[in-house]
Amino acid sequence: MGIKLAPDTRTTTIMKKVLNELEANKKLFRLFEQLLEAKKTGHTPAPLSLTDIPFRNKGLNESQQQAVAAILQNENVTIVHGPPGTGKTTTLVEAINQLTAKGEKVVVSAPSNTAVDNIAKGLIKNGIRLLRVGNTSKVDETIFSHTPEGHLNNSKVQKEIKQLKIRAEEFRRMALKYKRSFGKAEREQRNLLFKEVRSIREEIKKLQTYNEEKLFEEAQVIAGTPIGLHDAGIKDISFSSLVVDEAGQCIEPLAWCIFPLAGKIVLAGDHWQLPPTVLSNNAAVLGFNTSILERAIPAINEVYLLNTQYRMRQAIAGFSSNYFYKSLLQSAEHLCNTGTHITFIDTAGSGYEEKHGPDGVSLQNEGELNIVRQLLEREALDVLHTAFISPYSGQVAAAKEILPSNMRMSTIDSFQGQEKENIILSLVRSNSDGEIGFLKDYRRMNVAITRAKEQLFVIGDSATIGADKFYNEFLSYVEQHGSYRTVWEFEL
């Protein structure tokens, strides 16, 4: 007997139903057609006036302020393009603050519970009355008190409900004392007791429903994943704006599940980072892993780039800025280079070839892991402030066998959205055919090289990856702005 994990068909059913009903909603269907046509008018948004906006966060830069202003003036769809480390969540929190201050009710969503909780924490910290809906078992414990269940747990109503439940249980026990053979009077008494139990339970339901409706009414912001919002039954609540964070990770059908909730839509994210995770390779090939942000970028004029990153040293950010962001991504002044911050360690000619791991599928490269061990020692890297990442789960599994257990080790995909002082990236691929597999998705590399704050070490075989134009440009960048080292420095 075996257990096989299968995808959640309920989510698929909901998405199909929403898409089948889309044509009946004329306004949304026009937007649907607009995104499919992907035809911009060609004009770049003119700078917006900021004089009338009482910014609460005085630390916002010009591009962040422009994005907030655009959200406040949005009438249809506005995109906030936030590359790594540019303060996207900070910008959205300020914009939502401004919207609620004007008396607007806002619905916030993101494709993962972690992303929803991240923005929810910022809003709660700013004093916003937020209601977090969805599966409470997946909600961050610091957010639980802001869920319907959390509110009820801490309220007088819960004490009243508890007393009613005790009464109902007492009546139920009394009714069950009657045995099978009893007379008419006993039967009537038993039925009356059960009727009282049903009445009390109905009263409990009404109390819960009334108080939940009150919570939804009083909340300035309601937040949840698309399916969490769908299940919350909020389609009759009037929202002014829908804000979708991490829209670059949200597949299109999932977005259309929540687009009907509000007349104005804000998409925030970065389409140059990893696309949504899709289990079926065939579905991905057919475009199912295209995000709503990737679909909207070519069709929407109102795109506002957050152009200053506050995470990493200038040398680390430079390549991504040049290749992905048309050299528009700047680094904050305090992040100017103070030494060597980006290093490539070339294993070409070493014989450190890739191999299949024990599962026979994912790849490993033992030689690159030997370099990592020496690198930790020679550079005196603090393992608590250093992370090891790789595109291949097999390499991560192998790393966990030999690297310090208190060091963070992860695939690139799992590390998106996170950061460390030092990052060691093992590319793994090393073969005579120049095959690089899914390293061909350069967005994965963009995620990988933008996680480090101080030091980025990349280990790879230039003979394998160098034939690819993207990696050839990356190697040239490191030679010019960092340190290009060879495997022979690490030979014992």
XYZ file of C-alpha atoms in Angstrom, residues 8-352:
345
model
C -5.986 20.158 -4.569
C -8.755 19.688 -7.144
C -11.091 22.005 -5.230
C -8.953 25.036 -6.123
C -9.039 23.995 -9.791
C -12.821 23.627 -9.635
C -13.205 27.151 -8.208
C -10.911 28.633 -10.875
C -12.822 26.897 -13.695
C -16.151 28.153 -12.347
C -14.872 31.747 -12.085
C -13.490 31.719 -15.645
C -16.728 30.291 -17.043
C -18.654 33.144 -15.393
C -16.208 35.861 -16.457
C -17.909 36.774 -19.730
C -21.078 37.759 -17.844
C -19.149 40.522 -16.016
C -18.741 43.123 -18.786
C -16.188 45.343 -17.017
C -13.957 42.449 -16.010
C -14.260 40.764 -19.375
C -13.033 43.954 -21.060
C -10.001 43.851 -18.769
C -9.544 40.169 -19.618
C -9.512 41.007 -23.328
C -7.158 43.954 -22.728
C -4.627 41.684 -21.005
C -4.862 39.116 -23.793
C -4.294 41.737 -26.497
C -1.310 43.184 -24.588
C -1.407 46.491 -26.461
C -0.195 49.539 -24.547
C -0.951 53.033 -25.740
C 2.764 53.648 -25.460
C 2.793 56.617 -23.117
C 4.893 56.566 -19.970
C 3.071 57.726 -16.820
C 3.876 61.369 -16.106
C 5.223 62.217 -12.614
C 2.356 62.666 -10.169
C 1.879 65.555 -7.759
C 2.815 64.636 -4.187
C 1.990 67.918 -2.453
C -1.488 66.942 -1.262
C -0.498 63.568 0.235
C 0.212 63.587 3.989
C 2.721 60.725 3.971
C 2.844 58.949 7.312
C 6.125 57.226 6.473
C 8.568 60.087 6.043
C 11.321 57.736 4.888
C 9.821 56.893 1.491
C 11.954 57.739 -1.518
C 10.664 59.519 -4.630
C 9.775 56.327 -6.557
C 7.933 54.885 -3.543
C 5.983 58.126 -3.107
C 5.089 58.095 -6.814
C 3.782 54.527 -6.454
C 1.652 55.532 -3.441
C 0.244 58.497 -5.369
C -0.542 56.232 -8.334
C -2.452 53.816 -6.089
C -4.450 56.702 -4.598
C -5.376 57.961 -8.083
C -5.935 54.501 -9.569
C -9.240 54.021 -11.387
C -8.672 50.663 -13.047
C -5.345 48.775 -12.790
C -2.024 50.049 -11.452
C 1.191 48.034 -11.228
C 3.889 48.543 -8.603
C 7.037 46.894 -9.961
C 9.228 46.092 -6.967
C 12.630 44.480 -7.676
C 14.427 42.773 -4.748
C 15.070 44.964 -1.713
C 13.173 48.026 -2.988
C 10.664 48.224 -0.107
C 7.583 47.001 -1.942
C 5.737 45.950 1.228
C 6.623 49.241 2.937
C 5.190 51.123 -0.070
C 1.975 49.061 -0.100
C 1.462 49.538 3.646
C 1.725 53.328 3.203
C -0.699 53.278 0.250
C -3.258 51.174 2.147
C -2.868 53.514 5.126
C -3.740 56.424 2.851
C -6.735 54.603 1.310
C -8.237 53.681 4.687
C -7.644 57.216 5.969
C -9.948 58.349 3.156
C -12.596 55.938 4.428
C -12.064 53.303 1.744
C -12.357 49.609 2.486
C -9.520 47.525 1.052
C -9.093 43.820 0.345
C -5.523 42.494 0.329
C -4.380 39.212 -1.157
C -1.282 37.236 -2.105
C -0.828 33.706 -3.471
C 0.775 32.351 -0.272
C -0.161 32.581 3.403
C 3.373 33.737 4.229
C 3.088 36.708 1.852
C -0.366 37.618 3.213
C 0.919 37.509 6.793
C 3.946 39.613 5.859
C 1.871 42.550 4.629
C -0.733 41.977 7.377
C 1.944 42.473 10.061
C 2.921 45.817 8.529
C -0.693 46.997 8.444
C -1.398 45.897 12.032
C 1.768 47.670 13.184
C 0.375 50.832 11.596
C -2.863 50.541 13.582
C -5.079 49.347 10.712
C -8.178 47.360 11.752
C -7.354 44.200 9.811
C -9.250 40.927 9.585
C -7.203 37.965 8.391
C -9.375 35.255 6.826
C -8.527 31.736 5.669
C -7.296 28.490 7.190
C -6.148 29.491 10.690
C -3.767 26.495 10.875
C -1.693 28.207 8.150
C -1.799 31.690 9.694
C 1.222 33.091 11.542
C 0.585 32.832 15.298
C 1.252 36.564 15.722
C -1.676 37.223 13.337
C -4.132 34.736 14.898
C -5.737 37.311 17.205
C -6.769 39.219 14.051
C -8.675 36.254 12.554
C -12.434 35.787 13.189
C -11.620 32.834 15.479
C -8.955 34.840 17.316
C -11.345 37.764 17.881
C -14.056 35.460 19.224
C -11.609 33.646 21.509
C -10.841 36.909 23.280
C -14.371 38.282 23.448
C -17.268 38.250 25.919
C -19.307 36.502 23.240
C -17.046 33.456 23.497
C -17.855 33.147 27.211
C -21.557 33.332 26.377
C -21.129 30.687 23.662
C -19.222 28.477 26.108
C -22.078 28.668 28.627
C -24.606 27.834 25.905
C -22.530 24.827 24.854
C -22.434 23.586 28.447
C -26.219 23.934 28.692
C -26.719 22.128 25.385
C -24.488 19.268 26.541
C -26.409 18.988 29.822
C -29.747 18.720 27.971
C -28.254 16.183 25.559
C -27.047 13.983 28.421
C -30.437 14.199 30.126
C -32.136 13.131 26.878
C -29.771 10.195 26.414
C -30.606 8.844 29.890
C -33.895 7.549 28.498
C -33.496 3.885 27.482
C -35.053 2.148 24.511
C -38.205 1.015 26.299
C -40.007 4.030 27.672
C -43.529 5.367 27.627
C -45.237 8.211 25.821
C -44.499 10.790 28.548
C -40.806 9.896 28.603
C -40.653 10.028 24.782
C -42.191 13.495 24.769
C -39.781 14.639 27.466
C -36.842 13.217 25.468
C -37.998 14.996 22.302
C -38.378 18.282 24.222
C -34.831 17.968 25.541
C -33.445 17.329 22.036
C -35.488 20.246 20.732
C -33.901 22.458 23.376
C -30.443 21.221 22.328
C -31.176 22.149 18.693
C -32.516 25.527 19.785
C -29.378 26.306 21.805
C -27.133 25.238 18.917
C -29.107 27.487 16.572
C -28.636 30.354 19.015
C -24.863 29.676 19.070
C -24.751 29.786 15.258
C -26.658 33.062 15.175
C -24.342 34.585 17.775
C -21.257 33.504 15.822
C -22.687 34.706 12.508
C -23.732 38.074 13.963
C -20.326 38.678 15.505
C -18.434 37.568 12.386
C -20.550 39.896 10.243
C -19.772 42.683 12.702
C -16.033 41.941 12.387
C -16.215 42.052 8.570
C -18.169 45.312 8.753
C -15.779 47.035 11.177
C -12.540 45.905 9.462
C -10.778 48.518 7.341
C -8.809 45.807 5.550
C -9.650 42.154 4.929
C -6.682 39.980 3.974
C -6.292 36.409 2.756
C -5.123 34.174 -0.065
C -7.406 34.116 -3.128
C -9.049 30.849 -2.036
C -9.219 32.057 1.593
C -11.069 35.198 0.452
C -13.341 33.136 -1.806
C -14.288 30.860 1.101
C -14.862 33.805 3.454
C -18.032 34.697 1.543
C -17.211 38.405 1.185
C -18.479 38.940 -2.359
C -21.359 41.108 -1.080
C -19.015 43.451 0.827
C -18.221 46.666 -1.024
C -14.455 47.186 -1.405
C -12.907 50.160 -3.167
C -9.518 48.602 -3.946
C -7.957 45.166 -4.251
C -4.210 44.972 -3.586
C -2.473 41.805 -4.787
C 1.031 41.429 -3.381
C 3.550 38.976 -4.893
C 1.448 39.079 -8.081
C 4.410 37.597 -9.954
C 3.709 34.347 -8.082
C -0.048 34.327 -8.730
C -1.336 32.274 -11.676
C -3.901 34.043 -13.867
C -7.033 31.961 -13.030
C -6.406 32.457 -9.302
C -6.296 36.242 -9.784
C -9.637 36.252 -11.615
C -11.175 34.604 -8.523
C -10.623 37.846 -6.565
C -10.734 40.537 -9.261
C -14.557 40.828 -8.934
C -14.192 41.927 -5.283
C -13.225 45.544 -6.063
C -13.477 48.068 -8.881
C -9.828 49.156 -8.622
C -6.920 46.713 -8.755
C -3.282 47.097 -7.677
C -0.778 44.420 -8.727
C 2.559 44.454 -6.909
C 5.547 42.237 -7.502
C 8.424 41.500 -9.852
C 7.914 39.492 -13.027
C 11.707 39.074 -13.282
C 11.720 36.755 -10.286
C 10.457 33.163 -10.172
C 7.079 32.429 -11.796
C 4.276 30.560 -9.983
C 4.954 26.949 -9.030
C 3.021 24.539 -11.252
C 3.144 20.778 -10.595
C 2.403 19.656 -14.143
C 5.227 20.245 -16.611
C 2.772 19.961 -19.524
C 0.585 22.666 -17.966
C 3.646 24.898 -17.494
C 4.659 24.425 -21.151
C 1.136 25.474 -22.166
C 1.459 28.683 -20.126
C -0.291 27.785 -16.872
C 2.675 29.160 -14.906
C 2.281 32.612 -16.457
C 1.563 34.983 -13.586
C -1.117 37.669 -13.642
C 1.689 40.241 -13.318
C 3.587 38.870 -16.314
C 0.327 38.956 -18.297
C -0.513 42.517 -17.213
C 2.887 44.209 -17.659
C 2.714 44.361 -21.500
C -0.894 45.622 -21.437
C -1.039 48.206 -18.624
C 0.470 51.695 -18.959
C 0.392 52.566 -15.273
C 3.564 50.733 -14.198
C 5.584 52.339 -11.394
C 9.083 51.011 -10.774
C 10.543 51.196 -7.274
C 14.033 52.169 -8.362
C 16.178 52.095 -5.202
C 17.234 48.900 -3.455
C 18.205 48.841 0.230
C 19.347 45.214 0.611
C 22.710 44.532 -1.042
C 25.997 46.118 -1.917
C 26.130 47.960 -5.229
C 28.350 45.337 -6.882
C 25.887 42.555 -6.014
C 22.886 44.480 -7.344
C 24.639 45.797 -10.443
C 24.303 42.817 -12.763
C 20.563 42.399 -12.147
C 20.054 46.125 -12.617
C 21.828 46.018 -15.974
C 20.291 42.822 -17.325
C 16.747 42.773 -15.944
C 15.899 46.375 -15.019
C 17.434 48.377 -17.893
C 20.038 49.846 -15.492
C 17.245 51.745 -13.718
C 17.713 49.997 -10.357
C 19.916 52.118 -8.112
C 21.494 51.253 -4.763
C 21.029 53.365 -1.650
C 24.050 55.531 -0.830
C 25.054 53.561 2.277
C 25.432 50.415 0.125
C 28.359 51.658 -1.965
C 31.146 49.079 -2.315
C 33.761 48.812 0.444
C 35.759 45.930 -1.035
C 35.059 42.753 -2.987
C 31.430 41.742 -2.633
C 30.878 39.309 -5.535
C 33.070 36.297 -6.338
C 32.897 33.551 -8.967
C 34.832 30.348 -8.309
C 35.411 28.533 -11.590
C 35.591 24.713 -11.527
C 36.334 24.317 -15.267
C 38.839 21.530 -15.926
C 38.669 20.180 -12.379
C 36.639 17.068 -13.151
C 33.959 18.190 -10.652
